[in-house]
Amino acid sequence: MTNALVPETARIGLLARIEAKPEYVREVEELLTGALTLAQDEAGTTLWFALRLGPTNFGIFDAFGTEEDRTAHLQGHIAAALMDNAPKLLAEAPEILPVEVLAAKLP
């Protein structure tokens, strides 16, 4: 779907909500901040944000131009690192939602 309010490279995204076990908050934060280099290496990931939503609650928002790019990201190194560490670090499985970007202000 064409939308003049959103660049072609950021039309679809993922929103992930991550709840850390209280004793592993620092490790989850380090995992997410360390994932920036992996996101930078993904050509199809055009926007990537690691977020703190609360004391133990984190999030990731990323955007892509195509469904193929989004799928590649879900099968990539960041998702693998998150899922590999989930049983130890997370209070529950991450909630990962596909989203459509309706409007965006980008540099």
Short mmCIF file of N, CA, C and O in Angstrom, two decimals:
data_model
loop_
_atom_site.label_atom_id
_atom_site.label_comp_id
_atom_site.label_asym_id
_atom_site.label_seq_id
_atom_site.Cartn_x
_atom_site.Cartn_y
_atom_site.Cartn_z
N MET A 1 0.83 -1.18 0.00
CA MET A 1 0.00 0.00 0.00
C MET A 1 0.88 1.24 0.00
O MET A 1 1.78 1.37 0.80
N THR A 2 0.63 2.16 -0.87
CA THR A 2 1.39 3.40 -0.96
C THR A 2 0.83 4.41 0.03
O THR A 2 -0.38 4.62 0.11
N ASN A 3 1.72 5.05 0.77
CA ASN A 3 1.32 6.05 1.75
C ASN A 3 2.35 7.17 1.70
O ASN A 3 3.51 6.98 2.06
N ALA A 4 1.92 8.35 1.25
CA ALA A 4 2.84 9.48 1.09
C ALA A 4 3.39 9.98 2.42
O ALA A 4 4.35 10.73 2.45
N LEU A 5 2.82 9.55 3.53
CA LEU A 5 3.26 10.00 4.85
C LEU A 5 4.41 9.16 5.42
O LEU A 5 4.94 9.48 6.48
N VAL A 6 4.77 8.10 4.70
CA VAL A 6 5.81 7.18 5.18
C VAL A 6 6.77 6.87 4.05
O VAL A 6 6.34 6.49 2.95
N PRO A 7 8.09 6.99 4.28
CA PRO A 7 9.06 6.61 3.24
C PRO A 7 8.93 5.13 2.87
O PRO A 7 8.56 4.30 3.71
N GLU A 8 9.23 4.81 1.63
CA GLU A 8 9.16 3.42 1.15
C GLU A 8 9.97 2.47 2.02
O GLU A 8 9.63 1.29 2.12
N THR A 9 11.04 2.95 2.63
CA THR A 9 11.94 2.09 3.40
C THR A 9 11.48 1.83 4.83
O THR A 9 12.16 1.12 5.57
N ALA A 10 10.32 2.39 5.21
CA ALA A 10 9.87 2.23 6.60
C ALA A 10 8.37 1.96 6.69
O ALA A 10 7.72 2.34 7.64
N ARG A 11 7.83 1.28 5.73
CA ARG A 11 6.37 1.08 5.65
C ARG A 11 5.82 0.06 6.64
O ARG A 11 4.67 0.14 7.03
N ILE A 12 6.63 -0.92 6.99
CA ILE A 12 6.17 -1.95 7.92
C ILE A 12 7.19 -2.10 9.03
O ILE A 12 8.35 -1.72 8.89
N GLY A 13 6.74 -2.65 10.14
CA GLY A 13 7.66 -2.76 11.26
C GLY A 13 7.33 -3.91 12.18
O GLY A 13 6.44 -4.73 11.91
N LEU A 14 8.05 -3.92 13.28
CA LEU A 14 7.83 -4.85 14.38
C LEU A 14 7.88 -4.06 15.67
O LEU A 14 8.73 -3.17 15.83
N LEU A 15 7.00 -4.40 16.57
CA LEU A 15 7.03 -3.83 17.91
C LEU A 15 7.11 -4.99 18.87
O LEU A 15 6.23 -5.86 18.89
N ALA A 16 8.19 -5.05 19.63
CA ALA A 16 8.39 -6.14 20.59
C ALA A 16 8.36 -5.58 22.00
O ALA A 16 8.94 -4.54 22.29
N ARG A 17 7.68 -6.29 22.86
CA ARG A 17 7.62 -5.93 24.27
C ARG A 17 8.31 -7.04 25.06
O ARG A 17 7.99 -8.23 24.86
N ILE A 18 9.23 -6.63 25.91
CA ILE A 18 10.11 -7.59 26.60
C ILE A 18 10.07 -7.31 28.09
O ILE A 18 10.36 -6.19 28.52
N GLU A 19 9.72 -8.31 28.88
CA GLU A 19 9.65 -8.17 30.34
C GLU A 19 10.80 -8.97 30.95
O GLU A 19 10.84 -10.20 30.88
N ALA A 20 11.74 -8.25 31.56
CA ALA A 20 12.91 -8.88 32.18
C ALA A 20 12.56 -9.41 33.57
O ALA A 20 11.73 -8.83 34.27
N LYS A 21 13.21 -10.49 33.95
CA LYS A 21 13.16 -10.90 35.35
C LYS A 21 13.89 -9.80 36.14
O LYS A 21 14.92 -9.30 35.68
N PRO A 22 13.38 -9.42 37.30
CA PRO A 22 13.98 -8.30 38.05
C PRO A 22 15.48 -8.45 38.28
O PRO A 22 16.22 -7.47 38.20
N GLU A 23 15.93 -9.65 38.50
CA GLU A 23 17.36 -9.86 38.78
C GLU A 23 18.22 -9.81 37.52
O GLU A 23 19.46 -9.84 37.60
N TYR A 24 17.60 -9.73 36.34
CA TYR A 24 18.35 -9.72 35.08
C TYR A 24 18.13 -8.45 34.26
O TYR A 24 18.41 -8.43 33.06
N VAL A 25 17.64 -7.39 34.88
CA VAL A 25 17.38 -6.14 34.15
C VAL A 25 18.64 -5.64 33.47
O VAL A 25 18.61 -5.26 32.29
N ARG A 26 19.75 -5.60 34.18
CA ARG A 26 20.99 -5.09 33.59
C ARG A 26 21.42 -5.93 32.39
O ARG A 26 21.85 -5.41 31.36
N GLU A 27 21.29 -7.25 32.49
CA GLU A 27 21.68 -8.12 31.39
C GLU A 27 20.79 -7.92 30.15
O GLU A 27 21.27 -7.94 29.02
N VAL A 28 19.50 -7.71 30.37
CA VAL A 28 18.59 -7.45 29.24
C VAL A 28 18.95 -6.13 28.58
O VAL A 28 19.02 -6.03 27.36
N GLU A 29 19.21 -5.11 29.41
CA GLU A 29 19.61 -3.81 28.85
C GLU A 29 20.90 -3.95 28.04
O GLU A 29 21.00 -3.40 26.94
N GLU A 30 21.86 -4.69 28.54
CA GLU A 30 23.12 -4.90 27.81
C GLU A 30 22.89 -5.69 26.53
O GLU A 30 23.52 -5.41 25.50
N LEU A 31 22.00 -6.68 26.57
CA LEU A 31 21.68 -7.45 25.36
C LEU A 31 21.10 -6.54 24.29
O LEU A 31 21.50 -6.59 23.13
N LEU A 32 20.18 -5.68 24.70
CA LEU A 32 19.53 -4.79 23.73
C LEU A 32 20.48 -3.72 23.20
O LEU A 32 20.52 -3.47 21.99
N THR A 33 21.25 -3.09 24.06
CA THR A 33 22.17 -2.07 23.58
C THR A 33 23.27 -2.69 22.73
O THR A 33 23.70 -2.10 21.73
N GLY A 34 23.69 -3.89 23.07
CA GLY A 34 24.70 -4.59 22.28
C GLY A 34 24.18 -5.03 20.92
O GLY A 34 24.96 -5.22 19.97
N ALA A 35 22.86 -5.17 20.78
CA ALA A 35 22.27 -5.59 19.52
C ALA A 35 22.30 -4.49 18.46
O ALA A 35 22.05 -4.77 17.28
N LEU A 36 22.62 -3.27 18.85
CA LEU A 36 22.68 -2.18 17.88
C LEU A 36 23.63 -2.49 16.73
O LEU A 36 23.29 -2.25 15.57
N THR A 37 24.78 -3.05 17.02
CA THR A 37 25.73 -3.37 15.95
C THR A 37 25.16 -4.41 14.99
O THR A 37 25.40 -4.35 13.79
N LEU A 38 24.39 -5.35 15.52
CA LEU A 38 23.75 -6.34 14.65
C LEU A 38 22.70 -5.69 13.76
O LEU A 38 22.60 -5.99 12.57
N ALA A 39 21.92 -4.76 14.33
CA ALA A 39 20.91 -4.05 13.54
C ALA A 39 21.56 -3.21 12.45
O ALA A 39 21.04 -3.13 11.33
N GLN A 40 22.69 -2.61 12.76
CA GLN A 40 23.39 -1.79 11.77
C GLN A 40 23.88 -2.62 10.59
O GLN A 40 24.01 -2.12 9.48
N ASP A 41 24.13 -3.90 10.82
CA ASP A 41 24.60 -4.80 9.76
C ASP A 41 23.46 -5.33 8.88
O ASP A 41 23.73 -5.94 7.85
N GLU A 42 22.21 -5.13 9.28
CA GLU A 42 21.07 -5.62 8.51
C GLU A 42 20.65 -4.55 7.49
O GLU A 42 20.04 -3.54 7.86
N ALA A 43 20.96 -4.77 6.25
CA ALA A 43 20.65 -3.78 5.22
C ALA A 43 19.15 -3.47 5.12
O ALA A 43 18.76 -2.34 4.86
N GLY A 44 18.31 -4.45 5.37
CA GLY A 44 16.88 -4.25 5.24
C GLY A 44 16.21 -3.64 6.45
O GLY A 44 15.04 -3.27 6.40
N THR A 45 16.94 -3.53 7.56
CA THR A 45 16.40 -2.90 8.76
C THR A 45 16.76 -1.43 8.69
O THR A 45 17.91 -1.04 8.90
N THR A 46 15.77 -0.59 8.37
CA THR A 46 16.05 0.83 8.13
C THR A 46 15.96 1.68 9.38
O THR A 46 16.60 2.72 9.46
N LEU A 47 15.17 1.25 10.35
CA LEU A 47 15.08 1.92 11.65
C LEU A 47 15.11 0.86 12.72
O LEU A 47 14.49 -0.21 12.58
N TRP A 48 15.79 1.15 13.82
CA TRP A 48 15.85 0.19 14.92
C TRP A 48 16.03 0.96 16.21
O TRP A 48 16.93 1.80 16.33
N PHE A 49 15.14 0.70 17.17
CA PHE A 49 15.20 1.36 18.47
C PHE A 49 15.08 0.33 19.57
O PHE A 49 14.19 -0.52 19.52
N ALA A 50 15.95 0.39 20.56
CA ALA A 50 15.80 -0.36 21.80
C ALA A 50 15.27 0.62 22.84
O ALA A 50 15.78 1.73 22.96
N LEU A 51 14.24 0.21 23.57
CA LEU A 51 13.53 1.12 24.47
C LEU A 51 13.45 0.57 25.88
O LEU A 51 13.34 -0.64 26.07
N ARG A 52 13.46 1.48 26.86
CA ARG A 52 13.09 1.11 28.23
C ARG A 52 11.70 1.68 28.44
O ARG A 52 11.48 2.88 28.30
N LEU A 53 10.75 0.82 28.82
CA LEU A 53 9.37 1.22 29.02
C LEU A 53 9.02 1.33 30.50
O LEU A 53 8.01 1.93 30.85
N GLY A 54 9.82 0.73 31.35
CA GLY A 54 9.58 0.73 32.79
C GLY A 54 10.75 0.06 33.48
O GLY A 54 11.73 -0.31 32.84
N PRO A 55 10.66 -0.14 34.79
CA PRO A 55 11.78 -0.72 35.53
C PRO A 55 12.27 -2.07 35.00
O PRO A 55 13.47 -2.32 34.96
N THR A 56 11.35 -2.93 34.59
CA THR A 56 11.73 -4.25 34.06
C THR A 56 11.19 -4.48 32.65
O THR A 56 11.34 -5.57 32.12
N ASN A 57 10.58 -3.47 32.08
CA ASN A 57 9.93 -3.61 30.78
C ASN A 57 10.71 -2.87 29.71
O ASN A 57 11.04 -1.69 29.87
N PHE A 58 11.00 -3.58 28.62
CA PHE A 58 11.77 -3.04 27.51
C PHE A 58 10.99 -3.24 26.22
O PHE A 58 10.01 -3.97 26.17
N GLY A 59 11.45 -2.61 25.17
CA GLY A 59 10.82 -2.78 23.87
C GLY A 59 11.82 -2.60 22.76
O GLY A 59 12.92 -2.07 22.95
N ILE A 60 11.43 -3.07 21.60
CA ILE A 60 12.19 -2.85 20.37
C ILE A 60 11.19 -2.43 19.31
O ILE A 60 10.12 -3.04 19.18
N PHE A 61 11.52 -1.39 18.58
CA PHE A 61 10.75 -1.02 17.40
C PHE A 61 11.72 -0.98 16.23
O PHE A 61 12.79 -0.38 16.33
N ASP A 62 11.34 -1.62 15.15
CA ASP A 62 12.14 -1.55 13.94
C ASP A 62 11.23 -1.45 12.74
O ASP A 62 10.06 -1.80 12.79
N ALA A 63 11.78 -0.89 11.65
CA ALA A 63 10.99 -0.69 10.44
C ALA A 63 11.75 -1.20 9.22
O ALA A 63 12.98 -1.24 9.21
N PHE A 64 10.96 -1.54 8.20
CA PHE A 64 11.48 -2.18 6.99
C PHE A 64 10.70 -1.69 5.79
O PHE A 64 9.57 -1.24 5.91
N GLY A 65 11.28 -1.85 4.63
CA GLY A 65 10.60 -1.47 3.41
C GLY A 65 9.76 -2.59 2.81
O GLY A 65 8.79 -2.33 2.12
N THR A 66 10.14 -3.83 3.10
CA THR A 66 9.44 -4.96 2.49
C THR A 66 9.18 -6.06 3.51
O THR A 66 9.85 -6.15 4.55
N GLU A 67 8.23 -6.90 3.19
CA GLU A 67 7.94 -8.05 4.04
C GLU A 67 9.15 -9.00 4.09
O GLU A 67 9.42 -9.61 5.12
N GLU A 68 9.88 -9.10 2.99
CA GLU A 68 11.07 -9.96 2.96
C GLU A 68 12.12 -9.45 3.96
O GLU A 68 12.77 -10.26 4.64
N ASP A 69 12.29 -8.14 4.05
CA ASP A 69 13.24 -7.57 5.01
C ASP A 69 12.80 -7.85 6.45
O ASP A 69 13.61 -8.17 7.31
N ARG A 70 11.50 -7.72 6.71
CA ARG A 70 10.99 -7.99 8.05
C ARG A 70 11.19 -9.45 8.41
O ARG A 70 11.62 -9.78 9.51
N THR A 71 10.91 -10.34 7.47
CA THR A 71 11.09 -11.77 7.71
C THR A 71 12.56 -12.10 7.96
O THR A 71 12.89 -12.87 8.87
N ALA A 72 13.45 -11.51 7.18
CA ALA A 72 14.88 -11.74 7.36
C ALA A 72 15.32 -11.29 8.76
O ALA A 72 16.12 -11.97 9.42
N HIS A 73 14.79 -10.16 9.22
CA HIS A 73 15.13 -9.69 10.56
C HIS A 73 14.64 -10.67 11.63
O HIS A 73 15.37 -10.98 12.57
N LEU A 74 13.43 -11.17 11.47
CA LEU A 74 12.89 -12.13 12.44
C LEU A 74 13.68 -13.44 12.48
O LEU A 74 13.68 -14.14 13.48
N GLN A 75 14.38 -13.73 11.39
CA GLN A 75 15.19 -14.94 11.31
C GLN A 75 16.67 -14.65 11.54
O GLN A 75 17.50 -15.53 11.38
N GLY A 76 16.98 -13.41 11.95
CA GLY A 76 18.36 -12.98 12.07
C GLY A 76 18.97 -13.14 13.46
O GLY A 76 18.40 -13.77 14.36
N HIS A 77 20.11 -12.50 13.63
CA HIS A 77 20.92 -12.65 14.83
C HIS A 77 20.29 -12.03 16.08
O HIS A 77 20.44 -12.56 17.18
N ILE A 78 19.60 -10.90 15.93
CA ILE A 78 19.00 -10.26 17.10
C ILE A 78 17.90 -11.14 17.67
O ILE A 78 17.86 -11.39 18.89
N ALA A 79 17.01 -11.62 16.82
CA ALA A 79 15.93 -12.49 17.28
C ALA A 79 16.50 -13.76 17.90
O ALA A 79 16.01 -14.22 18.94
N ALA A 80 17.54 -14.32 17.30
CA ALA A 80 18.15 -15.53 17.83
C ALA A 80 18.75 -15.28 19.21
O ALA A 80 18.56 -16.09 20.13
N ALA A 81 19.44 -14.17 19.37
CA ALA A 81 20.04 -13.85 20.68
C ALA A 81 18.97 -13.65 21.74
O ALA A 81 19.10 -14.12 22.87
N LEU A 82 17.90 -12.98 21.36
CA LEU A 82 16.82 -12.75 22.31
C LEU A 82 16.17 -14.06 22.72
O LEU A 82 15.97 -14.33 23.92
N MET A 83 15.86 -14.90 21.76
CA MET A 83 15.19 -16.16 22.07
C MET A 83 16.12 -17.14 22.79
O MET A 83 15.66 -17.88 23.66
N ASP A 84 17.40 -17.13 22.46
CA ASP A 84 18.35 -18.01 23.14
C ASP A 84 18.47 -17.66 24.62
O ASP A 84 18.70 -18.53 25.46
N ASN A 85 18.35 -16.37 24.94
CA ASN A 85 18.51 -15.91 26.31
C ASN A 85 17.19 -15.76 27.06
O ASN A 85 17.18 -15.50 28.26
N ALA A 86 16.08 -15.90 26.37
CA ALA A 86 14.76 -15.67 26.97
C ALA A 86 14.49 -16.52 28.21
O ALA A 86 14.05 -15.97 29.23
N PRO A 87 14.74 -17.81 28.21
CA PRO A 87 14.41 -18.61 29.39
C PRO A 87 15.11 -18.12 30.66
O PRO A 87 14.53 -18.14 31.75
N LYS A 88 16.33 -17.66 30.54
CA LYS A 88 17.08 -17.21 31.71
C LYS A 88 16.71 -15.78 32.10
O LYS A 88 16.53 -15.48 33.28
N LEU A 89 16.64 -14.87 31.12
CA LEU A 89 16.55 -13.44 31.40
C LEU A 89 15.14 -12.87 31.48
O LEU A 89 14.93 -11.84 32.13
N LEU A 90 14.17 -13.51 30.81
CA LEU A 90 12.86 -12.89 30.68
C LEU A 90 11.81 -13.56 31.56
O LEU A 90 11.81 -14.77 31.76
N ALA A 91 10.89 -12.72 32.06
CA ALA A 91 9.80 -13.21 32.91
C ALA A 91 8.75 -13.95 32.11
O ALA A 91 8.03 -14.79 32.64
N GLU A 92 8.66 -13.64 30.82
CA GLU A 92 7.71 -14.28 29.92
C GLU A 92 8.24 -14.17 28.50
O GLU A 92 9.17 -13.42 28.24
N ALA A 93 7.64 -14.91 27.60
CA ALA A 93 8.06 -14.85 26.20
C ALA A 93 7.84 -13.43 25.67
O ALA A 93 6.86 -12.78 26.02
N PRO A 94 8.75 -12.94 24.82
CA PRO A 94 8.55 -11.61 24.24
C PRO A 94 7.27 -11.58 23.40
O PRO A 94 6.92 -12.55 22.75
N GLU A 95 6.59 -10.44 23.45
CA GLU A 95 5.42 -10.23 22.61
C GLU A 95 5.92 -9.47 21.38
O GLU A 95 6.42 -8.35 21.50
N ILE A 96 5.81 -10.08 20.20
CA ILE A 96 6.32 -9.49 18.97
C ILE A 96 5.15 -9.29 18.01
O ILE A 96 4.51 -10.25 17.60
N LEU A 97 4.88 -8.02 17.71
CA LEU A 97 3.73 -7.67 16.89
C LEU A 97 4.17 -7.07 15.57
O LEU A 97 4.94 -6.10 15.55
N PRO A 98 3.67 -7.58 14.43
CA PRO A 98 3.91 -6.90 13.16
C PRO A 98 3.03 -5.65 13.13
O PRO A 98 1.89 -5.68 13.58
N VAL A 99 3.58 -4.55 12.62
CA VAL A 99 2.84 -3.29 12.55
C VAL A 99 2.97 -2.67 11.18
O VAL A 99 3.90 -2.96 10.43
N GLU A 100 2.02 -1.81 10.88
CA GLU A 100 2.05 -0.97 9.67
C GLU A 100 2.30 0.45 10.12
O GLU A 100 1.61 0.95 11.01
N VAL A 101 3.28 1.11 9.56
CA VAL A 101 3.60 2.49 9.91
C VAL A 101 2.64 3.40 9.15
O VAL A 101 2.60 3.37 7.92
N LEU A 102 1.89 4.22 9.86
CA LEU A 102 0.90 5.09 9.25
C LEU A 102 1.45 6.46 8.87
O LEU A 102 1.03 7.05 7.88
N ALA A 103 2.38 6.97 9.67
CA ALA A 103 2.99 8.27 9.40
C ALA A 103 4.34 8.29 10.10
O ALA A 103 4.53 7.64 11.13
N ALA A 104 5.28 9.06 9.56
CA ALA A 104 6.62 9.10 10.15
C ALA A 104 7.29 10.43 9.86
O ALA A 104 7.12 11.01 8.79
N LYS A 105 8.06 10.89 10.84
CA LYS A 105 8.94 12.05 10.66
C LYS A 105 10.36 11.51 10.82
O LYS A 105 10.73 11.04 11.88
N LEU A 106 11.10 11.54 9.76
CA LEU A 106 12.46 11.00 9.75
C LEU A 106 13.42 12.09 9.31
O LEU A 106 13.03 13.03 8.60
N PRO A 107 14.70 11.97 9.69
CA PRO A 107 15.68 12.99 9.26
C PRO A 107 15.85 13.01 7.75
O PRO A 107 15.60 12.08 7.07
#
